[in-house]
Amino acid sequence: EKVALGASTERDFFMYRALIEQGQHRVVMDEVGAQAPVALQAVKMLASYLSGVSKEAVVAQLKEWLTDATAQDNWQLILVAATVFLHERDHKEALKISHQSTQIDVMALVVQIYLQMDRPDLARKLVKSMQEQYDDDTLTKLSHAWTSLCESGGETAQDALYEFQELGEKYHMSLMLLNAMASCNMHMGRFDEAERLLQEALSQSPNDTTSLINLVVCLNQLQKPAEVIGRYTSQLKISAPAHPWVAKYGELETSFDRCANQLSKE
């Protein structure tokens, strides 16, 4: 019965994570009850955090759960907590709780943490360990591709592109894979092909934030008309006003306008 309970918890954990990826945060928050296992309570906290509800309270609750003696045995809790800390840009805390894990989902997240820290060398070492333990796992292949993309040089970007293409042909050309392939092409200077892939991504989801951001970058490189780029930038500001990229873009716009006004008065 204990094994069956653990299997059902893991099943529900994956299901709720999938719902979160689809943006259905409220469904997860409503369905997970107060008596649910900590693993499911944790994924409910993730849904709450990503929906913008009580972010500070979510961080505090996760830290409290992590103080429990059994926390290190709960990979779902570790995965969620490290994900939230990564969103908080707290790489030190995220690594502290996750870097020793040998669970494939957590290891893949640690690769992402290293890449955000601009340490592809550490990511590469961990990917090799993943290949030794889970060579055919999709997360291993994705981690290998992302690491190759973040390493310098067109050759590694081409390797990453092949990996992403293979996964797309085997499963489905998802938004994530289309954006990954577009990023590879931009790294190699193939901006026309990147634009095509990003337009395909937007045909699947017109307001996808990552696709819009990558398209704005790509169109700038292609020196497309300002009104075309402005259309997508405005769409971003409306659909994802709190996104860090949008916030930084706004700061730079304000700074540019201020400098332009000062120069016009001289």
PDB file of C-alpha atoms in Angstrom:
ATOM      1  CA  GLU A   1       0.000   0.000   0.000  1.00  0.00           C
ATOM      2  CA  LYS A   2       2.889   2.368   0.781  1.00  0.00           C
ATOM      3  CA  VAL A   3       4.419   1.699  -2.659  1.00  0.00           C
ATOM      4  CA  ALA A   4       1.050   2.325  -4.326  1.00  0.00           C
ATOM      5  CA  LEU A   5       0.667   5.576  -2.401  1.00  0.00           C
ATOM      6  CA  GLY A   6       4.141   6.716  -3.458  1.00  0.00           C
ATOM      7  CA  ALA A   7       3.418   5.867  -7.095  1.00  0.00           C
ATOM      8  CA  SER A   8       0.133   7.778  -7.064  1.00  0.00           C
ATOM      9  CA  THR A   9       1.834  10.791  -5.473  1.00  0.00           C
ATOM     10  CA  GLU A  10       4.532  10.765  -8.147  1.00  0.00           C
ATOM     11  CA  ARG A  11       1.888  10.411 -10.859  1.00  0.00           C
ATOM     12  CA  ASP A  12      -0.058  13.376  -9.522  1.00  0.00           C
ATOM     13  CA  PHE A  13       3.149  15.396  -9.105  1.00  0.00           C
ATOM     14  CA  PHE A  14       3.981  14.995 -12.800  1.00  0.00           C
ATOM     15  CA  MET A  15       0.399  15.743 -13.781  1.00  0.00           C
ATOM     16  CA  TYR A  16       0.317  18.974 -11.757  1.00  0.00           C
ATOM     17  CA  ARG A  17       3.696  20.056 -13.136  1.00  0.00           C
ATOM     18  CA  ALA A  18       2.305  19.565 -16.631  1.00  0.00           C
ATOM     19  CA  LEU A  19      -0.712  21.691 -15.762  1.00  0.00           C
ATOM     20  CA  ILE A  20       1.594  24.410 -14.432  1.00  0.00           C
ATOM     21  CA  GLU A  21       3.558  24.378 -17.699  1.00  0.00           C
ATOM     22  CA  GLN A  22       0.237  24.921 -19.481  1.00  0.00           C
ATOM     23  CA  GLY A  23      -0.397  27.961 -17.295  1.00  0.00           C
ATOM     24  CA  GLN A  24      -3.224  26.305 -15.366  1.00  0.00           C
ATOM     25  CA  HIS A  25      -1.988  27.414 -11.961  1.00  0.00           C
ATOM     26  CA  ARG A  26      -5.458  27.854 -10.472  1.00  0.00           C
ATOM     27  CA  VAL A  27      -6.418  24.249 -11.249  1.00  0.00           C
ATOM     28  CA  VAL A  28      -3.431  22.988  -9.258  1.00  0.00           C
ATOM     29  CA  MET A  29      -4.064  25.394  -6.390  1.00  0.00           C
ATOM     30  CA  ASP A  30      -7.714  24.339  -6.169  1.00  0.00           C
ATOM     31  CA  GLU A  31      -7.198  20.581  -6.481  1.00  0.00           C
ATOM     32  CA  VAL A  32      -4.372  20.003  -3.977  1.00  0.00           C
ATOM     33  CA  GLY A  33      -5.963  19.797  -0.535  1.00  0.00           C
ATOM     34  CA  ALA A  34      -4.507  20.536   2.880  1.00  0.00           C
ATOM     35  CA  GLN A  35      -4.113  16.807   3.657  1.00  0.00           C
ATOM     36  CA  ALA A  36      -2.126  16.024   0.505  1.00  0.00           C
ATOM     37  CA  PRO A  37       1.469  14.720   0.811  1.00  0.00           C
ATOM     38  CA  VAL A  38       4.259  17.313   1.071  1.00  0.00           C
ATOM     39  CA  ALA A  39       5.347  16.564  -2.511  1.00  0.00           C
ATOM     40  CA  LEU A  40       1.957  17.710  -3.794  1.00  0.00           C
ATOM     41  CA  GLN A  41       1.777  20.607  -1.335  1.00  0.00           C
ATOM     42  CA  ALA A  42       5.131  21.700  -2.762  1.00  0.00           C
ATOM     43  CA  VAL A  43       3.894  21.680  -6.358  1.00  0.00           C
ATOM     44  CA  LYS A  44       0.877  23.675  -5.166  1.00  0.00           C
ATOM     45  CA  MET A  45       3.341  26.200  -3.731  1.00  0.00           C
ATOM     46  CA  LEU A  46       5.037  26.352  -7.134  1.00  0.00           C
ATOM     47  CA  ALA A  47       1.718  27.082  -8.826  1.00  0.00           C
ATOM     48  CA  SER A  48       1.022  29.810  -6.279  1.00  0.00           C
ATOM     49  CA  TYR A  49       4.477  31.334  -6.733  1.00  0.00           C
ATOM     50  CA  LEU A  50       4.296  31.381 -10.535  1.00  0.00           C
ATOM     51  CA  SER A  51       0.832  32.910 -10.464  1.00  0.00           C
ATOM     52  CA  GLY A  52       2.266  35.777  -8.403  1.00  0.00           C
ATOM     53  CA  VAL A  53       0.301  34.953  -5.237  1.00  0.00           C
ATOM     54  CA  SER A  54       2.139  35.396  -1.910  1.00  0.00           C
ATOM     55  CA  LYS A  55       5.653  34.830  -3.275  1.00  0.00           C
ATOM     56  CA  GLU A  56       7.337  35.644   0.035  1.00  0.00           C
ATOM     57  CA  ALA A  57       5.029  33.278   1.901  1.00  0.00           C
ATOM     58  CA  VAL A  58       5.806  30.496  -0.591  1.00  0.00           C
ATOM     59  CA  VAL A  59       9.563  30.926  -0.120  1.00  0.00           C
ATOM     60  CA  ALA A  60       9.164  30.930   3.664  1.00  0.00           C
ATOM     61  CA  GLN A  61       7.025  27.777   3.614  1.00  0.00           C
ATOM     62  CA  LEU A  62       9.447  25.894   1.392  1.00  0.00           C
ATOM     63  CA  LYS A  63      12.372  26.828   3.642  1.00  0.00           C
ATOM     64  CA  GLU A  64      10.412  25.568   6.648  1.00  0.00           C
ATOM     65  CA  TRP A  65       9.708  22.213   4.976  1.00  0.00           C
ATOM     66  CA  LEU A  66      13.382  21.888   4.050  1.00  0.00           C
ATOM     67  CA  THR A  67      14.382  21.990   7.712  1.00  0.00           C
ATOM     68  CA  ASP A  68      12.631  18.653   8.272  1.00  0.00           C
ATOM     69  CA  ALA A  69      15.000  15.698   8.716  1.00  0.00           C
ATOM     70  CA  THR A  70      13.297  13.789   5.894  1.00  0.00           C
ATOM     71  CA  ALA A  71      13.462  16.637   3.374  1.00  0.00           C
ATOM     72  CA  GLN A  72      16.555  15.297   1.580  1.00  0.00           C
ATOM     73  CA  ASP A  73      14.634  12.102   0.785  1.00  0.00           C
ATOM     74  CA  ASN A  74      11.854  14.037  -0.920  1.00  0.00           C
ATOM     75  CA  TRP A  75      13.159  14.810  -4.407  1.00  0.00           C
ATOM     76  CA  GLN A  76       9.898  16.495  -5.414  1.00  0.00           C
ATOM     77  CA  LEU A  77      10.229  19.018  -2.593  1.00  0.00           C
ATOM     78  CA  ILE A  78      13.890  19.617  -3.479  1.00  0.00           C
ATOM     79  CA  LEU A  79      12.991  20.117  -7.148  1.00  0.00           C
ATOM     80  CA  VAL A  80      10.232  22.622  -6.400  1.00  0.00           C
ATOM     81  CA  ALA A  81      12.240  24.535  -3.797  1.00  0.00           C
ATOM     82  CA  ALA A  82      15.300  24.778  -6.056  1.00  0.00           C
ATOM     83  CA  THR A  83      13.066  25.922  -8.931  1.00  0.00           C
ATOM     84  CA  VAL A  84      11.592  28.707  -6.802  1.00  0.00           C
ATOM     85  CA  PHE A  85      15.042  29.757  -5.520  1.00  0.00           C
ATOM     86  CA  LEU A  86      16.235  29.838  -9.142  1.00  0.00           C
ATOM     87  CA  HIS A  87      13.359  32.174 -10.015  1.00  0.00           C
ATOM     88  CA  GLU A  88      14.457  34.286  -7.052  1.00  0.00           C
ATOM     89  CA  ARG A  89      17.980  34.374  -8.567  1.00  0.00           C
ATOM     90  CA  ASP A  90      19.236  32.774  -5.357  1.00  0.00           C
ATOM     91  CA  HIS A  91      21.649  30.352  -7.009  1.00  0.00           C
ATOM     92  CA  LYS A  92      23.520  29.631  -3.781  1.00  0.00           C
ATOM     93  CA  GLU A  93      20.402  28.422  -1.956  1.00  0.00           C
ATOM     94  CA  ALA A  94      19.180  26.483  -4.994  1.00  0.00           C
ATOM     95  CA  LEU A  95      22.500  24.639  -5.300  1.00  0.00           C
ATOM     96  CA  LYS A  96      22.808  24.015  -1.577  1.00  0.00           C
ATOM     97  CA  ILE A  97      19.728  21.829  -1.512  1.00  0.00           C
ATOM     98  CA  SER A  98      20.032  20.191  -4.933  1.00  0.00           C
ATOM     99  CA  HIS A  99      23.648  19.663  -6.021  1.00  0.00           C
ATOM    100  CA  GLN A 100      24.095  16.264  -4.351  1.00  0.00           C
ATOM    101  CA  SER A 101      20.934  14.705  -5.746  1.00  0.00           C
ATOM    102  CA  THR A 102      21.178  11.810  -8.206  1.00  0.00           C
ATOM    103  CA  GLN A 103      17.506  12.012  -9.231  1.00  0.00           C
ATOM    104  CA  ILE A 104      17.302  12.824 -12.949  1.00  0.00           C
ATOM    105  CA  ASP A 105      14.808  15.721 -12.711  1.00  0.00           C
ATOM    106  CA  VAL A 106      16.851  17.430 -10.014  1.00  0.00           C
ATOM    107  CA  MET A 107      20.128  16.849 -11.862  1.00  0.00           C
ATOM    108  CA  ALA A 108      18.640  18.470 -14.984  1.00  0.00           C
ATOM    109  CA  LEU A 109      17.632  21.480 -12.898  1.00  0.00           C
ATOM    110  CA  VAL A 110      21.144  21.756 -11.449  1.00  0.00           C
ATOM    111  CA  VAL A 111      22.477  21.889 -15.026  1.00  0.00           C
ATOM    112  CA  GLN A 112      20.159  24.864 -15.621  1.00  0.00           C
ATOM    113  CA  ILE A 113      21.418  26.529 -12.447  1.00  0.00           C
ATOM    114  CA  TYR A 114      25.035  26.163 -13.558  1.00  0.00           C
ATOM    115  CA  LEU A 115      24.198  27.586 -16.989  1.00  0.00           C
ATOM    116  CA  GLN A 116      22.449  30.583 -15.419  1.00  0.00           C
ATOM    117  CA  MET A 117      25.598  31.120 -13.364  1.00  0.00           C
ATOM    118  CA  ASP A 118      27.601  31.120 -16.620  1.00  0.00           C
ATOM    119  CA  ARG A 119      29.430  27.939 -15.593  1.00  0.00           C
ATOM    120  CA  PRO A 120      29.035  25.605 -18.593  1.00  0.00           C
ATOM    121  CA  ASP A 121      32.139  23.763 -17.395  1.00  0.00           C
ATOM    122  CA  LEU A 122      30.306  22.584 -14.264  1.00  0.00           C
ATOM    123  CA  ALA A 123      27.189  21.863 -16.312  1.00  0.00           C
ATOM    124  CA  ARG A 124      29.257  19.710 -18.678  1.00  0.00           C
ATOM    125  CA  LYS A 125      30.649  17.638 -15.774  1.00  0.00           C
ATOM    126  CA  LEU A 126      27.149  17.001 -14.464  1.00  0.00           C
ATOM    127  CA  VAL A 127      25.845  16.113 -17.931  1.00  0.00           C
ATOM    128  CA  LYS A 128      28.592  13.468 -18.191  1.00  0.00           C
ATOM    129  CA  SER A 129      27.400  12.023 -14.892  1.00  0.00           C
ATOM    130  CA  MET A 130      23.814  12.007 -16.190  1.00  0.00           C
ATOM    131  CA  GLN A 131      24.948  10.209 -19.341  1.00  0.00           C
ATOM    132  CA  GLU A 132      26.617   7.528 -17.224  1.00  0.00           C
ATOM    133  CA  GLN A 133      23.423   6.913 -15.245  1.00  0.00           C
ATOM    134  CA  TYR A 134      20.586   7.872 -17.612  1.00  0.00           C
ATOM    135  CA  ASP A 135      22.094   7.928 -21.101  1.00  0.00           C
ATOM    136  CA  ASP A 136      18.833   7.522 -23.066  1.00  0.00           C
ATOM    137  CA  ASP A 137      16.692   9.777 -20.863  1.00  0.00           C
ATOM    138  CA  THR A 138      15.097  12.788 -22.562  1.00  0.00           C
ATOM    139  CA  LEU A 139      16.240  15.080 -19.741  1.00  0.00           C
ATOM    140  CA  THR A 140      19.828  13.953 -20.292  1.00  0.00           C
ATOM    141  CA  LYS A 141      19.593  14.754 -23.997  1.00  0.00           C
ATOM    142  CA  LEU A 142      18.022  18.159 -23.277  1.00  0.00           C
ATOM    143  CA  SER A 143      20.679  18.963 -20.676  1.00  0.00           C
ATOM    144  CA  HIS A 144      23.424  17.990 -23.112  1.00  0.00           C
ATOM    145  CA  ALA A 145      21.909  20.188 -25.834  1.00  0.00           C
ATOM    146  CA  TRP A 146      21.446  23.234 -23.576  1.00  0.00           C
ATOM    147  CA  THR A 147      25.028  22.906 -22.333  1.00  0.00           C
ATOM    148  CA  SER A 148      26.352  22.645 -25.895  1.00  0.00           C
ATOM    149  CA  LEU A 149      24.394  25.764 -26.833  1.00  0.00           C
ATOM    150  CA  CYS A 150      25.832  27.747 -23.921  1.00  0.00           C
ATOM    151  CA  GLU A 151      29.414  26.774 -24.720  1.00  0.00           C
ATOM    152  CA  SER A 152      31.242  29.069 -27.110  1.00  0.00           C
ATOM    153  CA  GLY A 153      31.678  28.186 -30.760  1.00  0.00           C
ATOM    154  CA  GLY A 154      29.465  27.422 -33.736  1.00  0.00           C
ATOM    155  CA  GLU A 155      30.320  23.722 -33.654  1.00  0.00           C
ATOM    156  CA  THR A 156      28.731  23.168 -30.234  1.00  0.00           C
ATOM    157  CA  ALA A 157      25.674  25.201 -31.290  1.00  0.00           C
ATOM    158  CA  GLN A 158      25.323  22.918 -34.318  1.00  0.00           C
ATOM    159  CA  ASP A 159      25.544  19.870 -32.033  1.00  0.00           C
ATOM    160  CA  ALA A 160      22.795  21.348 -29.868  1.00  0.00           C
ATOM    161  CA  LEU A 161      20.638  22.030 -32.934  1.00  0.00           C
ATOM    162  CA  TYR A 162      20.914  18.392 -34.068  1.00  0.00           C
ATOM    163  CA  GLU A 163      19.904  17.234 -30.580  1.00  0.00           C
ATOM    164  CA  PHE A 164      16.873  19.520 -30.397  1.00  0.00           C
ATOM    165  CA  GLN A 165      15.798  18.539 -33.929  1.00  0.00           C
ATOM    166  CA  GLU A 166      16.050  14.854 -33.085  1.00  0.00           C
ATOM    167  CA  LEU A 167      13.890  15.287 -29.992  1.00  0.00           C
ATOM    168  CA  GLY A 168      11.325  17.262 -31.972  1.00  0.00           C
ATOM    169  CA  GLU A 169      11.116  14.601 -34.669  1.00  0.00           C
ATOM    170  CA  LYS A 170      10.835  11.854 -32.065  1.00  0.00           C
ATOM    171  CA  TYR A 171       8.186  13.529 -29.924  1.00  0.00           C
ATOM    172  CA  HIS A 172       6.698  16.893 -30.901  1.00  0.00           C
ATOM    173  CA  MET A 173       8.013  20.299 -31.986  1.00  0.00           C
ATOM    174  CA  SER A 174       7.032  22.051 -28.778  1.00  0.00           C
ATOM    175  CA  LEU A 175       7.415  25.752 -28.050  1.00  0.00           C
ATOM    176  CA  MET A 176      10.508  24.994 -26.000  1.00  0.00           C
ATOM    177  CA  LEU A 177      12.171  23.036 -28.803  1.00  0.00           C
ATOM    178  CA  LEU A 178      11.296  25.612 -31.464  1.00  0.00           C
ATOM    179  CA  ASN A 179      12.795  28.379 -29.321  1.00  0.00           C
ATOM    180  CA  ALA A 180      15.848  26.260 -28.588  1.00  0.00           C
ATOM    181  CA  MET A 181      16.391  25.608 -32.294  1.00  0.00           C
ATOM    182  CA  ALA A 182      15.929  29.318 -33.028  1.00  0.00           C
ATOM    183  CA  SER A 183      18.547  30.163 -30.388  1.00  0.00           C
ATOM    184  CA  CYS A 184      20.986  27.723 -31.992  1.00  0.00           C
ATOM    185  CA  ASN A 185      20.450  29.325 -35.386  1.00  0.00           C
ATOM    186  CA  MET A 186      20.955  32.818 -33.964  1.00  0.00           C
ATOM    187  CA  HIS A 187      24.219  31.674 -32.354  1.00  0.00           C
ATOM    188  CA  MET A 188      25.340  30.588 -35.822  1.00  0.00           C
ATOM    189  CA  GLY A 189      24.158  33.795 -37.492  1.00  0.00           C
ATOM    190  CA  ARG A 190      21.231  32.164 -39.287  1.00  0.00           C
ATOM    191  CA  PHE A 191      18.673  34.788 -38.372  1.00  0.00           C
ATOM    192  CA  ASP A 192      16.263  34.137 -41.263  1.00  0.00           C
ATOM    193  CA  GLU A 193      15.862  30.503 -40.183  1.00  0.00           C
ATOM    194  CA  ALA A 194      15.527  31.602 -36.555  1.00  0.00           C
ATOM    195  CA  GLU A 195      12.725  33.986 -37.525  1.00  0.00           C
ATOM    196  CA  ARG A 196      10.902  31.177 -39.353  1.00  0.00           C
ATOM    197  CA  LEU A 197      11.075  28.918 -36.304  1.00  0.00           C
ATOM    198  CA  LEU A 198       9.900  31.676 -33.973  1.00  0.00           C
ATOM    199  CA  GLN A 199       6.954  32.510 -36.228  1.00  0.00           C
ATOM    200  CA  GLU A 200       6.051  28.814 -36.138  1.00  0.00           C
ATOM    201  CA  ALA A 201       6.196  28.938 -32.345  1.00  0.00           C
ATOM    202  CA  LEU A 202       3.909  31.980 -32.267  1.00  0.00           C
ATOM    203  CA  SER A 203       1.453  30.209 -34.553  1.00  0.00           C
ATOM    204  CA  GLN A 204       1.130  27.635 -31.748  1.00  0.00           C
ATOM    205  CA  SER A 205       0.873  30.212 -28.959  1.00  0.00           C
ATOM    206  CA  PRO A 206       0.589  33.873 -30.088  1.00  0.00           C
ATOM    207  CA  ASN A 207       1.401  35.336 -26.671  1.00  0.00           C
ATOM    208  CA  ASP A 208       4.223  33.010 -25.648  1.00  0.00           C
ATOM    209  CA  THR A 209       6.680  35.239 -23.792  1.00  0.00           C
ATOM    210  CA  THR A 210       9.890  33.393 -24.700  1.00  0.00           C
ATOM    211  CA  SER A 211       8.982  33.289 -28.396  1.00  0.00           C
ATOM    212  CA  LEU A 212       8.182  37.014 -28.434  1.00  0.00           C
ATOM    213  CA  ILE A 213      11.436  37.943 -26.678  1.00  0.00           C
ATOM    214  CA  ASN A 214      13.527  35.827 -29.029  1.00  0.00           C
ATOM    215  CA  LEU A 215      11.686  37.245 -32.038  1.00  0.00           C
ATOM    216  CA  VAL A 216      12.350  40.849 -30.959  1.00  0.00           C
ATOM    217  CA  VAL A 217      16.065  40.020 -30.637  1.00  0.00           C
ATOM    218  CA  CYS A 218      16.079  38.223 -33.984  1.00  0.00           C
ATOM    219  CA  LEU A 219      14.263  41.018 -35.838  1.00  0.00           C
ATOM    220  CA  ASN A 220      16.723  43.567 -34.476  1.00  0.00           C
ATOM    221  CA  GLN A 221      19.579  41.494 -35.870  1.00  0.00           C
ATOM    222  CA  LEU A 222      17.782  41.341 -39.217  1.00  0.00           C
ATOM    223  CA  GLN A 223      17.368  45.152 -39.086  1.00  0.00           C
ATOM    224  CA  LYS A 224      13.641  44.895 -39.686  1.00  0.00           C
ATOM    225  CA  PRO A 225      11.572  48.143 -39.651  1.00  0.00           C
ATOM    226  CA  ALA A 226      11.108  49.746 -36.230  1.00  0.00           C
ATOM    227  CA  GLU A 227       7.321  49.540 -36.497  1.00  0.00           C
ATOM    228  CA  VAL A 228       7.496  45.760 -36.988  1.00  0.00           C
ATOM    229  CA  ILE A 229       9.753  45.288 -33.961  1.00  0.00           C
ATOM    230  CA  GLY A 230       7.641  47.750 -31.971  1.00  0.00           C
ATOM    231  CA  ARG A 231       4.514  45.702 -32.622  1.00  0.00           C
ATOM    232  CA  TYR A 232       5.999  42.641 -30.925  1.00  0.00           C
ATOM    233  CA  THR A 233       7.552  44.710 -28.151  1.00  0.00           C
ATOM    234  CA  SER A 234       4.171  46.256 -27.364  1.00  0.00           C
ATOM    235  CA  GLN A 235       2.609  42.803 -27.356  1.00  0.00           C
ATOM    236  CA  LEU A 236       5.235  41.701 -24.834  1.00  0.00           C
ATOM    237  CA  LYS A 237       4.584  44.655 -22.560  1.00  0.00           C
ATOM    238  CA  ILE A 238       0.875  43.829 -22.513  1.00  0.00           C
ATOM    239  CA  SER A 239       1.111  40.041 -22.148  1.00  0.00           C
ATOM    240  CA  ALA A 240       4.075  39.857 -19.723  1.00  0.00           C
ATOM    241  CA  PRO A 241       4.566  43.231 -18.012  1.00  0.00           C
ATOM    242  CA  ALA A 242       6.339  41.721 -14.988  1.00  0.00           C
ATOM    243  CA  HIS A 243       8.841  39.616 -16.949  1.00  0.00           C
ATOM    244  CA  PRO A 244      12.485  40.548 -16.111  1.00  0.00           C
ATOM    245  CA  TRP A 245      13.328  41.056 -19.805  1.00  0.00           C
ATOM    246  CA  VAL A 246      10.394  43.424 -20.252  1.00  0.00           C
ATOM    247  CA  ALA A 247      11.304  45.299 -17.069  1.00  0.00           C
ATOM    248  CA  LYS A 248      14.935  45.687 -18.208  1.00  0.00           C
ATOM    249  CA  TYR A 249      13.807  46.791 -21.657  1.00  0.00           C
ATOM    250  CA  GLY A 250      11.639  49.462 -20.037  1.00  0.00           C
ATOM    251  CA  GLU A 251      14.562  50.671 -17.927  1.00  0.00           C
ATOM    252  CA  LEU A 252      16.776  50.968 -20.994  1.00  0.00           C
ATOM    253  CA  GLU A 253      14.059  52.814 -22.918  1.00  0.00           C
ATOM    254  CA  THR A 254      13.681  55.313 -20.082  1.00  0.00           C
ATOM    255  CA  SER A 255      17.446  55.772 -19.830  1.00  0.00           C
ATOM    256  CA  PHE A 256      17.747  56.298 -23.587  1.00  0.00           C
ATOM    257  CA  ASP A 257      14.924  58.837 -23.631  1.00  0.00           C
ATOM    258  CA  ARG A 258      16.529  60.722 -20.738  1.00  0.00           C
ATOM    259  CA  CYS A 259      19.881  60.894 -22.517  1.00  0.00           C
ATOM    260  CA  ALA A 260      18.206  61.925 -25.771  1.00  0.00           C
ATOM    261  CA  ASN A 261      16.368  64.773 -23.994  1.00  0.00           C
ATOM    262  CA  GLN A 262      19.594  65.984 -22.398  1.00  0.00           C
ATOM    263  CA  LEU A 263      21.412  66.007 -25.734  1.00  0.00           C
ATOM    264  CA  SER A 264      18.551  67.827 -27.461  1.00  0.00           C
ATOM    265  CA  LYS A 265      18.864  70.686 -24.949  1.00  0.00           C
ATOM    266  CA  GLU A 266      22.591  71.141 -25.513  1.00  0.00           C
TER     267      GLU A 266
END
